[in-house]
mmCIF file of C-alpha atoms in Angstrom:
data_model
loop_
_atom_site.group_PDB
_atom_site.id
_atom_site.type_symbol
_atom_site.label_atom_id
_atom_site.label_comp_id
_atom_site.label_asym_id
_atom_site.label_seq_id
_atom_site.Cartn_x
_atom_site.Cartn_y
_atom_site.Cartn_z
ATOM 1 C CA UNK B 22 0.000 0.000 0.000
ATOM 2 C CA UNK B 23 1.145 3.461 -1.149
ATOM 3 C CA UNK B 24 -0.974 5.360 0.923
ATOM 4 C CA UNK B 25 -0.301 9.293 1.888
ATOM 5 C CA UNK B 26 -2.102 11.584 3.821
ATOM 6 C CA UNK B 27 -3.743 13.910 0.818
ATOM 7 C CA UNK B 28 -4.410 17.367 1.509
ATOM 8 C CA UNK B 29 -7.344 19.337 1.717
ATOM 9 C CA UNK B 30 -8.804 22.433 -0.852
ATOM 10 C CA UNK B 31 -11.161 23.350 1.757
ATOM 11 C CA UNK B 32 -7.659 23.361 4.803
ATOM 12 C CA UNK B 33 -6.052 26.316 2.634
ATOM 13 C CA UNK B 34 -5.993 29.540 4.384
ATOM 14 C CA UNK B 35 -5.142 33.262 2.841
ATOM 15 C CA UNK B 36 -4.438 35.663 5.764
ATOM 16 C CA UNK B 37 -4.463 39.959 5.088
ATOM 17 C CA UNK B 38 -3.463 43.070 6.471
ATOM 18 C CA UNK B 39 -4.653 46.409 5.432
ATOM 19 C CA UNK B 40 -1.219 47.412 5.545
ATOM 20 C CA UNK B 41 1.139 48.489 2.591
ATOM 21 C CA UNK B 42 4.715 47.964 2.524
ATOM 22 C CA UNK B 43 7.251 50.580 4.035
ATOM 23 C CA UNK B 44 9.991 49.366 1.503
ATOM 24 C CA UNK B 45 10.039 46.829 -1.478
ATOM 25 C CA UNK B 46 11.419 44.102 -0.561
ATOM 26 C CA UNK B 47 10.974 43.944 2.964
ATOM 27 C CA UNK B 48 7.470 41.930 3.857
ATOM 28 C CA UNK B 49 5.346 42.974 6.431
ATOM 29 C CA UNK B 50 5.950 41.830 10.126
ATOM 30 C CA UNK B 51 3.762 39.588 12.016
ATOM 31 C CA UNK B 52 1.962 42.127 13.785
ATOM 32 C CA UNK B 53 0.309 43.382 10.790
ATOM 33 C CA UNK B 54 -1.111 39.806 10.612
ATOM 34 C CA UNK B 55 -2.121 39.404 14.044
ATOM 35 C CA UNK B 56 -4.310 42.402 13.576
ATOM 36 C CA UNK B 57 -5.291 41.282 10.085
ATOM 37 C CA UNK B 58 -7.659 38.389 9.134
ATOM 38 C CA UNK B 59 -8.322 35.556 7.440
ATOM 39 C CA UNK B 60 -9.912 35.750 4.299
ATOM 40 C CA UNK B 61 -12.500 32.994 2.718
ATOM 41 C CA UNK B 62 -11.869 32.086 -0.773
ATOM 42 C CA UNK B 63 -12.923 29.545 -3.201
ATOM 43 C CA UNK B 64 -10.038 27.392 -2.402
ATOM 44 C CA UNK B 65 -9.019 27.220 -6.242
ATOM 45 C CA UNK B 66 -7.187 30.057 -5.809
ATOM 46 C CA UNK B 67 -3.273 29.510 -7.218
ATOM 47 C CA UNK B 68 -0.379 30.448 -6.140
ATOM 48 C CA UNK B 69 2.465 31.007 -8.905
ATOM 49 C CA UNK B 70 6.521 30.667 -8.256
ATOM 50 C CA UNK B 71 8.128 31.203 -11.775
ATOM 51 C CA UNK B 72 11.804 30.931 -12.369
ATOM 52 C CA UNK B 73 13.448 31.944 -15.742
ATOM 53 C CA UNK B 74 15.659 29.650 -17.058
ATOM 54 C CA UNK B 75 18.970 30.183 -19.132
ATOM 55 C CA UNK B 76 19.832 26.943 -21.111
ATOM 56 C CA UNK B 77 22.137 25.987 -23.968
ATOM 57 C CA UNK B 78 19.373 24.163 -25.958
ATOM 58 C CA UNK B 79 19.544 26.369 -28.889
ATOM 59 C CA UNK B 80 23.633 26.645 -29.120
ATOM 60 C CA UNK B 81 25.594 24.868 -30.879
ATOM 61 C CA UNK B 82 27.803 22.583 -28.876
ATOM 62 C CA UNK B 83 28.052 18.820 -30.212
ATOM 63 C CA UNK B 84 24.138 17.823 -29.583
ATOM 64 C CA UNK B 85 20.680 19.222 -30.085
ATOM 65 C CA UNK B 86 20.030 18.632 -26.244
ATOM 66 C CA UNK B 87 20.651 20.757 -23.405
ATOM 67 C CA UNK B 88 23.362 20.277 -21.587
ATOM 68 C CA UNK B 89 23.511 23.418 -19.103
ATOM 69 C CA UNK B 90 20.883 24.983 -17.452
ATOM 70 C CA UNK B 91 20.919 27.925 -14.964
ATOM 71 C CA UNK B 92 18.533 30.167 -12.794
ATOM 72 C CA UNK B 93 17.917 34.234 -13.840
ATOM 73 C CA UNK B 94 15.316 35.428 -12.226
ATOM 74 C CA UNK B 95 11.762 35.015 -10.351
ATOM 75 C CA UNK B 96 8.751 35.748 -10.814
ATOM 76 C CA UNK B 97 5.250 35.386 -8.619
ATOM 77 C CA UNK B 98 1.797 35.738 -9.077
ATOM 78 C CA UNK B 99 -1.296 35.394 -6.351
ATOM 79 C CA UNK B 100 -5.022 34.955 -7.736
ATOM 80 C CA UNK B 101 -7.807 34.018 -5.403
ATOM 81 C CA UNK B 102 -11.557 34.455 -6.126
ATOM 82 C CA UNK B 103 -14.541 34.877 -3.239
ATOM 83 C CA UNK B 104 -17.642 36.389 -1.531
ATOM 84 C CA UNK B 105 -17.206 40.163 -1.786
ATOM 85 C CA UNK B 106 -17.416 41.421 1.912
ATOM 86 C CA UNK B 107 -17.158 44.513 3.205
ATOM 87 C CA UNK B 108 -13.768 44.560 4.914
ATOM 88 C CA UNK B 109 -11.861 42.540 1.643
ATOM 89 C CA UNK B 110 -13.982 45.141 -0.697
ATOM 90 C CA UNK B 111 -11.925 47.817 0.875
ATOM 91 C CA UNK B 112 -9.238 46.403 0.925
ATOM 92 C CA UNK B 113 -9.820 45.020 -2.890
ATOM 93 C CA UNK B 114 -10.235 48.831 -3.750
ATOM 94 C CA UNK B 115 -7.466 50.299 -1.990
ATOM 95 C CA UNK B 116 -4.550 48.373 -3.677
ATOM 96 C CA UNK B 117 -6.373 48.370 -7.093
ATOM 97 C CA UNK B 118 -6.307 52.236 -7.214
ATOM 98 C CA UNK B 119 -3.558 53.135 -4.707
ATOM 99 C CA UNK B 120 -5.199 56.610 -3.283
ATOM 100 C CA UNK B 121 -7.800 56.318 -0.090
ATOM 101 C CA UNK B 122 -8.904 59.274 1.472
ATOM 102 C CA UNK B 123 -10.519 58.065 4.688
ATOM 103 C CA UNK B 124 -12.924 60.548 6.625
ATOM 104 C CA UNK B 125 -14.857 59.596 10.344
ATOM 105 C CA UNK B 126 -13.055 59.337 13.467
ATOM 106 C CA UNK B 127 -14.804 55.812 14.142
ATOM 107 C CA UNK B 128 -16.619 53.505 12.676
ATOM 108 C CA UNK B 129 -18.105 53.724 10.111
ATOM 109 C CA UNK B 130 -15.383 54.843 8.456
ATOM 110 C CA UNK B 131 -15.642 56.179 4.894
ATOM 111 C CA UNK B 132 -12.996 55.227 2.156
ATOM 112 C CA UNK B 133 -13.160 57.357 -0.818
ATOM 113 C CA UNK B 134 -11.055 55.580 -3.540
ATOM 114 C CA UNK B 135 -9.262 56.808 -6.658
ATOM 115 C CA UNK B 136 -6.216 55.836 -9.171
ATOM 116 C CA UNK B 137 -2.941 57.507 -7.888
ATOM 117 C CA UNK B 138 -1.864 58.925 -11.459
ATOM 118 C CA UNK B 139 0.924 60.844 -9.554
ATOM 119 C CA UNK B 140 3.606 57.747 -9.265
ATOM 120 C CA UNK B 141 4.292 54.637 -11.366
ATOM 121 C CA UNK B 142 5.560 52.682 -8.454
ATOM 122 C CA UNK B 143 2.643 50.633 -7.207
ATOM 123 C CA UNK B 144 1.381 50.364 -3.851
ATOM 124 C CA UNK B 145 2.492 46.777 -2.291
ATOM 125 C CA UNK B 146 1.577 44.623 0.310
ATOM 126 C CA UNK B 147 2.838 41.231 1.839
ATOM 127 C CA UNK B 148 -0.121 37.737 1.852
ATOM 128 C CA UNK B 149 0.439 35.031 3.964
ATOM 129 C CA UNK B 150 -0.529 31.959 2.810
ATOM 130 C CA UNK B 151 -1.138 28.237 3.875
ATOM 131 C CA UNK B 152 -1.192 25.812 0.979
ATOM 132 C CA UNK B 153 -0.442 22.406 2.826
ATOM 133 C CA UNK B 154 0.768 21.360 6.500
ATOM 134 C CA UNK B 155 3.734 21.489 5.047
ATOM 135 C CA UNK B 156 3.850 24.850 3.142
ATOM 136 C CA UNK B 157 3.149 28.011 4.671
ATOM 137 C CA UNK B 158 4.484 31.024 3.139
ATOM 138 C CA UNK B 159 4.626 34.939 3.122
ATOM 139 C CA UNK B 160 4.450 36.425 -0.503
ATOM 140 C CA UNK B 161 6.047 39.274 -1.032
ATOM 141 C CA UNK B 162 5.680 42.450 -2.782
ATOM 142 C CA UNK B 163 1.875 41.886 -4.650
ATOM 143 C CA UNK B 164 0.559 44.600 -6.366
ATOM 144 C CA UNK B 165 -2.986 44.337 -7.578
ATOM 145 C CA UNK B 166 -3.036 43.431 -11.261
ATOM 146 C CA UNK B 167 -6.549 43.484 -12.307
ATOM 147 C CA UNK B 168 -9.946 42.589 -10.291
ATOM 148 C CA UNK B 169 -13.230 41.720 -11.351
ATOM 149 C CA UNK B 170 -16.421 41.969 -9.747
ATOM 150 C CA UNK B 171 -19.911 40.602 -10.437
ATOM 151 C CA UNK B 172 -23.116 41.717 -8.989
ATOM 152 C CA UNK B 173 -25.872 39.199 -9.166
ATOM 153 C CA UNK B 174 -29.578 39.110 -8.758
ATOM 154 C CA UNK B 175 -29.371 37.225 -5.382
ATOM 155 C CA UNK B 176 -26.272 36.112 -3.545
ATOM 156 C CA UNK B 177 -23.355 37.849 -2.514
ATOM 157 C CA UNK B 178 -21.297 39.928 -5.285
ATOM 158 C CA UNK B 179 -18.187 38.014 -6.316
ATOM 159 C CA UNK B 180 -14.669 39.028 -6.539
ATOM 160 C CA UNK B 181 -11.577 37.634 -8.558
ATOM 161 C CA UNK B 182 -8.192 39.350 -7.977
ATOM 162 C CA UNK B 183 -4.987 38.749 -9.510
ATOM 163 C CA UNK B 184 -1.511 40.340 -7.986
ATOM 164 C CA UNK B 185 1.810 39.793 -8.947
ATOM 165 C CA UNK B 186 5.037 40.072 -7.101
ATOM 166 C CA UNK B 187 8.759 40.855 -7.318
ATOM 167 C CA UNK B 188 9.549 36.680 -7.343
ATOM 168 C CA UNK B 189 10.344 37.257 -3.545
ATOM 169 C CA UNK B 190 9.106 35.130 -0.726
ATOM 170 C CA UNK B 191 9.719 33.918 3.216
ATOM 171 C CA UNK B 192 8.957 30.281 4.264
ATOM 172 C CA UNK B 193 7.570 29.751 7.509
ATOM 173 C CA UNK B 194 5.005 30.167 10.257
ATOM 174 C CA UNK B 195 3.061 33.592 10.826
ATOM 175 C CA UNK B 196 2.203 33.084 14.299
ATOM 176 C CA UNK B 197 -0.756 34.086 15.987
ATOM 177 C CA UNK B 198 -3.221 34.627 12.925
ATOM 178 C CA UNK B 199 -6.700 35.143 13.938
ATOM 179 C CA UNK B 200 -9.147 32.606 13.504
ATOM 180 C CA UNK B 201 -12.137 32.964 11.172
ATOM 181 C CA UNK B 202 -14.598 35.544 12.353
ATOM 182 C CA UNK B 203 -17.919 36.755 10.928
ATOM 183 C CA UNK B 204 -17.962 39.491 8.183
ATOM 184 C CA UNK B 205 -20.928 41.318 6.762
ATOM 185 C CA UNK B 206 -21.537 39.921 2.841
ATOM 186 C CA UNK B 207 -22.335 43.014 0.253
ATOM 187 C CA UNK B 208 -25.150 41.786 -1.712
ATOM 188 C CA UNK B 209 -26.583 41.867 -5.079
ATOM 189 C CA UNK B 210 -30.130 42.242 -3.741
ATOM 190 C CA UNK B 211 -28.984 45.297 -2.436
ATOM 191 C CA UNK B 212 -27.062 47.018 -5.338
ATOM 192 C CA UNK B 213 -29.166 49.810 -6.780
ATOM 193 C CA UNK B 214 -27.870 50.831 -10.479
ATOM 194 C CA UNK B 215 -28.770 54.455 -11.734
ATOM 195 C CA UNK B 216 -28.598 55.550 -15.291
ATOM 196 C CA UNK B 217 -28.894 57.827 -17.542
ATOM 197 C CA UNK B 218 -27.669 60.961 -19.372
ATOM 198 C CA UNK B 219 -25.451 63.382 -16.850
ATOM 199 C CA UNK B 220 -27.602 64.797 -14.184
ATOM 200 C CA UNK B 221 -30.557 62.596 -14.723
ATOM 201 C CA UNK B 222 -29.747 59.355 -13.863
ATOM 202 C CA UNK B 223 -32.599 57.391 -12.611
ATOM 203 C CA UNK B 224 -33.321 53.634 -10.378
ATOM 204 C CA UNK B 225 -32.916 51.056 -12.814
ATOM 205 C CA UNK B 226 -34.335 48.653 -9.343
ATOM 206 C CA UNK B 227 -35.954 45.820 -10.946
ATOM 207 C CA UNK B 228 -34.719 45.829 -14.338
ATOM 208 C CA UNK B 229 -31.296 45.595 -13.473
ATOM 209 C CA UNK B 230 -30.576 42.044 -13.547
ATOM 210 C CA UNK B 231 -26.243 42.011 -13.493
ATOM 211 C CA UNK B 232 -23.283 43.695 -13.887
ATOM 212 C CA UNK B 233 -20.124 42.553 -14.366
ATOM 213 C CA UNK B 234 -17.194 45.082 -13.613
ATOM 214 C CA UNK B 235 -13.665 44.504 -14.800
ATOM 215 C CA UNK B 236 -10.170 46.643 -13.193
ATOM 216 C CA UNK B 237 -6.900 46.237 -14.944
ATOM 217 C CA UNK B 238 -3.727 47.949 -13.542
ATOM 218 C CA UNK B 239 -1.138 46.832 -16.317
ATOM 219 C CA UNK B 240 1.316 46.011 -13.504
ATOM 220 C CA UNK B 241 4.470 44.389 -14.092
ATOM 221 C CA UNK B 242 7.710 43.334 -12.460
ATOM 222 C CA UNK B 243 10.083 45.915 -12.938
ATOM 223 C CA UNK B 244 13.866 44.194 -13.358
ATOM 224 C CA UNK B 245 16.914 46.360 -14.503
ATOM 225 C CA UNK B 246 20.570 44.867 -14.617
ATOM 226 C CA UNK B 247 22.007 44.745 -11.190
ATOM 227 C CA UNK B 248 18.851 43.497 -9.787
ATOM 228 C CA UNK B 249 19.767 40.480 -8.962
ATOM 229 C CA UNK B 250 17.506 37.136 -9.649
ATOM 230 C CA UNK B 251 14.075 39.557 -8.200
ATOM 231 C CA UNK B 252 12.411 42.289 -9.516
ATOM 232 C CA UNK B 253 13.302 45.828 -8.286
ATOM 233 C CA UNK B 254 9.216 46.961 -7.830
ATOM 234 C CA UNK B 255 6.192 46.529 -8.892
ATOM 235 C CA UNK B 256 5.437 49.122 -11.821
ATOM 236 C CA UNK B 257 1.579 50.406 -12.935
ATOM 237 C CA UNK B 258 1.155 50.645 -16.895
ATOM 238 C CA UNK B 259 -1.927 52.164 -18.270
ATOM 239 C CA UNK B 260 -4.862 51.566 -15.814
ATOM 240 C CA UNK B 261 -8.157 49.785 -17.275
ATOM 241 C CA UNK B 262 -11.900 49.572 -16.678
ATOM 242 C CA UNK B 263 -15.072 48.568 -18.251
ATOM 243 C CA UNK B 264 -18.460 47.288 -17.236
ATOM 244 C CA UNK B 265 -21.034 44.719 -18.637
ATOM 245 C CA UNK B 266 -24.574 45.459 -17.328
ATOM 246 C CA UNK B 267 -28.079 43.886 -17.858
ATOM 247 C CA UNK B 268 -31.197 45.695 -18.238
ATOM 248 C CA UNK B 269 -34.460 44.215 -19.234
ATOM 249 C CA UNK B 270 -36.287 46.455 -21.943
ATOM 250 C CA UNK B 271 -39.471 47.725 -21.123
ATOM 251 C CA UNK B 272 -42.732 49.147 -23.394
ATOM 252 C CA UNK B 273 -40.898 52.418 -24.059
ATOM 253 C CA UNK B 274 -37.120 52.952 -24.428
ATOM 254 C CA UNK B 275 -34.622 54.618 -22.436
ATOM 255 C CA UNK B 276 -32.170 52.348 -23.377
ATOM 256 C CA UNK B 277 -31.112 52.194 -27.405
ATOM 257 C CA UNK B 278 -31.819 55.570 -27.401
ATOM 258 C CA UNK B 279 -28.456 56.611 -25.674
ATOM 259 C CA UNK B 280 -26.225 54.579 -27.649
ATOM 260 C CA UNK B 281 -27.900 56.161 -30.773
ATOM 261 C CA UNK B 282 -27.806 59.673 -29.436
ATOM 262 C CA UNK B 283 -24.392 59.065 -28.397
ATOM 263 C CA UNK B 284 -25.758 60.428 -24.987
ATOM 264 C CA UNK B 285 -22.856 61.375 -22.187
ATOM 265 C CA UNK B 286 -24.144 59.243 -19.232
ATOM 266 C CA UNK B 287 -23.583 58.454 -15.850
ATOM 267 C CA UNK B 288 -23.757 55.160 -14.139
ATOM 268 C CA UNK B 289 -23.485 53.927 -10.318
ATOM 269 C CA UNK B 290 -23.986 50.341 -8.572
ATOM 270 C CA UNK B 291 -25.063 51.593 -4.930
ATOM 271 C CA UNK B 292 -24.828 48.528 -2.662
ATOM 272 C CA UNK B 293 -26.091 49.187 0.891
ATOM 273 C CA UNK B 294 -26.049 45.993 2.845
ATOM 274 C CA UNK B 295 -25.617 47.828 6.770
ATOM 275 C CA UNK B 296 -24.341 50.674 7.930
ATOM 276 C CA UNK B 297 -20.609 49.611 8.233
ATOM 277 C CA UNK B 298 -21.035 47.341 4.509
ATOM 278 C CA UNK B 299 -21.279 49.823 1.932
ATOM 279 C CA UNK B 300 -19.952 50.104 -1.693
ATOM 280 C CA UNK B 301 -20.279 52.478 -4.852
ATOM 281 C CA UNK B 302 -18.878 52.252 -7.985
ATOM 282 C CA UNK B 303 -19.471 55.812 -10.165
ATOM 283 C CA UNK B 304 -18.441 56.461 -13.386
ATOM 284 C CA UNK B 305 -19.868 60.299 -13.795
ATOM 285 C CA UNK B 306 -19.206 60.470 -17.993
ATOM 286 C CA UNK B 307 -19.416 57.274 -20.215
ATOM 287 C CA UNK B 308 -21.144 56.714 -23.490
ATOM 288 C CA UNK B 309 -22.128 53.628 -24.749
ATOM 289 C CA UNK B 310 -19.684 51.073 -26.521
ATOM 290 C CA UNK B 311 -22.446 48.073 -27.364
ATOM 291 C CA UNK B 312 -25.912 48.019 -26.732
ATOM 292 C CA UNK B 313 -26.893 44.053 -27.221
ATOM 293 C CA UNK B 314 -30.501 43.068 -27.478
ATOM 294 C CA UNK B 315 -30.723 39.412 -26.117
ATOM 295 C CA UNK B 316 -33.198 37.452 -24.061
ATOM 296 C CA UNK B 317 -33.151 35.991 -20.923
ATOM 297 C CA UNK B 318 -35.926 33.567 -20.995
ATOM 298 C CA UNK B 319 -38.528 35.007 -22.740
ATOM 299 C CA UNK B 320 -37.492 38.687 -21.327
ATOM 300 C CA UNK B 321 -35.904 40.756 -23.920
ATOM 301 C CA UNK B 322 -33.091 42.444 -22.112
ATOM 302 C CA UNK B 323 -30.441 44.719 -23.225
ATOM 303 C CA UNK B 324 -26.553 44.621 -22.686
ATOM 304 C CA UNK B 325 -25.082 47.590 -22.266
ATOM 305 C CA UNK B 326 -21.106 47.846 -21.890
ATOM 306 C CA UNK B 327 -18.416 50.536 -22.082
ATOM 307 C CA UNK B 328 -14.790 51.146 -20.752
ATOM 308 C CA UNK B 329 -11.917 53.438 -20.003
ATOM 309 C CA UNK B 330 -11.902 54.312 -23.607
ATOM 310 C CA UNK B 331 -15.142 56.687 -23.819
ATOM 311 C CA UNK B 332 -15.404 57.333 -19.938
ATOM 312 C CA UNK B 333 -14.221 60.910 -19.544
ATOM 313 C CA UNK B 334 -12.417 63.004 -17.016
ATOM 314 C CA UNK B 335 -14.080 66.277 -17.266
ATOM 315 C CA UNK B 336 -12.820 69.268 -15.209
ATOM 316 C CA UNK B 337 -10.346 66.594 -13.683
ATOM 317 C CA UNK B 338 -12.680 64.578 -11.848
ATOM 318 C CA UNK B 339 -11.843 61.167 -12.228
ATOM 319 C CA UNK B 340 -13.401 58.567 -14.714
ATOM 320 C CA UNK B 341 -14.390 56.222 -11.782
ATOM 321 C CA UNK B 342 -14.106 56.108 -8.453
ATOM 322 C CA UNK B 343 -14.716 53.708 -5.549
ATOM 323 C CA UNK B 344 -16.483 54.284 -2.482
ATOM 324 C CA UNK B 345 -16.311 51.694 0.627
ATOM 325 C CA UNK B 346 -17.715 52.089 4.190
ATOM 326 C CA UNK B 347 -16.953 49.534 6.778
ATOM 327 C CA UNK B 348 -15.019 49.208 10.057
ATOM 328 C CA UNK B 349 -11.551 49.543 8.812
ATOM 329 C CA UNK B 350 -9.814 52.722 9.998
ATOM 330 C CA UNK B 351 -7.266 52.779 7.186
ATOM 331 C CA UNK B 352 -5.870 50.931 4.375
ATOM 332 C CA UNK B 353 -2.636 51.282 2.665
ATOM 333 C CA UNK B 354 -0.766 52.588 5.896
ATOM 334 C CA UNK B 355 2.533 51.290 6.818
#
């Protein structure tokens, strides 16, 4: 008998702190942690170590084989997908866009969210994570590389990060973690979508029947000679966004009509699920990319999308912004 004790999706654990970085490099200490939590996830989520490899396979040297091989670098990525909640949505937010402006002495406190444009170096933080009884490591370095989120009828909105690293991580027990505790879930029965042209929007409640919203950062690993086998930082390229949304047609429309008027509109998802579990999405000036007439069931619905593309910033306001309320003081503190 070859028999093994096989471990468990559902034994994984991802532990976070609302805490940035103080220096590249250099992952956050334990206490950050210990006042952190544990976050739920699907249990799918992956965990990426890459190494670059230098070989002699393509020289010329006697064979066609290789016959040397060498390390040059490293490379990580962290993805993990979940139940939106309202302490993760924050903190979701916060490294996604890099700027939170935080306003109430206690809670609730109000995070007002917004792309840093003024730096390329991205905001990074440190994840702990436990993929087996015998692995337990502390990535280092992740920088938010693109989120999506999707509000559904019924259910909890879903979230599916991606952040990648400088290649650098620490084996080894974070010590006292906290255990699981009980967050408040940010629903899709709660979200309430407003549309329409700029200044008019109006409750789409009832006809809105999903959204899908997409982030990209275009992060990447910045390595330079001299850097050794890591990257230097994590570096933001051109920032993404776009949104997919539902709407059942009605008798009279108020939807075709503003992709054919090339109307300059205004959308928000409101979702109010208690006082200290809040989140908005805004995008103040958009116009319609696609305006899809399908059917779900024997609904006719439209499908409205646009992105960064044709979603303005007018009198330099930005093109979206992110709102979260919840019991976290502060994100993205050292």
């Amino acid at each position: 008998m070859a028999a093994f004790e096989s471990q468990k999706k559902s034994a994984r654990q991802i532990f976070l702190a609302p805490n940035r970085q103080a220096a590249y490099g250099t992952a956050l200490a334990n206490a950050k942690f210990v006042a952190g939590w544990q976050q739920r996830f699907d249990g799918s989520g992956s965990l990426e170590m890459m190494p670059t490899k230098r070989t002699d396979k393509n020289m010329s040297k006697g064979t066609e084989f290789a016959t040397s091989q060498q390390t040059t670098g490293w490379d990580t990525k962290l993805g993990f997908k979940g139940d939106l909640d309202a302490r993760v949505a924050g903190w979701l937010m916060a490294f996604l866009m890099c700027k939170d402006t935080v306003t109430g002495s206690s809670a609730p406190y109000t995070h007002s969210l917004a792309f840093d444009e003024s730096t390329t170096q991205a905001v990074a933080t440190s994840v702990y994570v436990v993929d087996t009884a015998a692995i337990e490591r502390t990535i280092v370095d992740l920088a938010m590389s693109d989120l999506t989120l999707t509000i559904p009828a019924r259910g909890p909105v879903t979230f599916d990060a991606n952040l990648i690293g400088t290649g650098i991580w620490t084996n080894g027990v974070q010590a006292g973690v906290p255990a699981l505790d009980q967050p408040t879930y940010l629903l899709g029965s709660d979200c309430v979508l407003q549309l329409g042209p700029v200044g008019s929007l109006a409750s789409f409640v009832g006809r809105h029947m999903s959204s899908t919203i997409k982030f990209s950062t275009g992060v990447v690993n910045h390595t330079a000679p001299g850097g050794g086998l890591y990257g230097l930082f994590p570096r933001t390229g051109l920032r993404k966004f776009s949104f997919q949304t539902t709407i059942a047609a009605k008798d009279t429309d108020d939807i075709s009509t503003l992709l054919e008027a090339d109307t300059n509109c205004g959308i928000t998802w409101t979702i109010n699920s208690g006082a200290q579990a809040q989140l908005v999405i805004s995008i103040p000036s958009t116009h319609l990319k696609a305006n899809k007439l399908g059917a779900d069931g024997n609904m006719v619905v439209w499908q409205i999308e646009s992105d960064e593309t044709l979603s303005l910033s007018v009198s330099g306001a930005a093109p979206i912004t992110a709102q979260v309320i919840n019991a976290i003081a502060t994100y993205l503190g050292t």
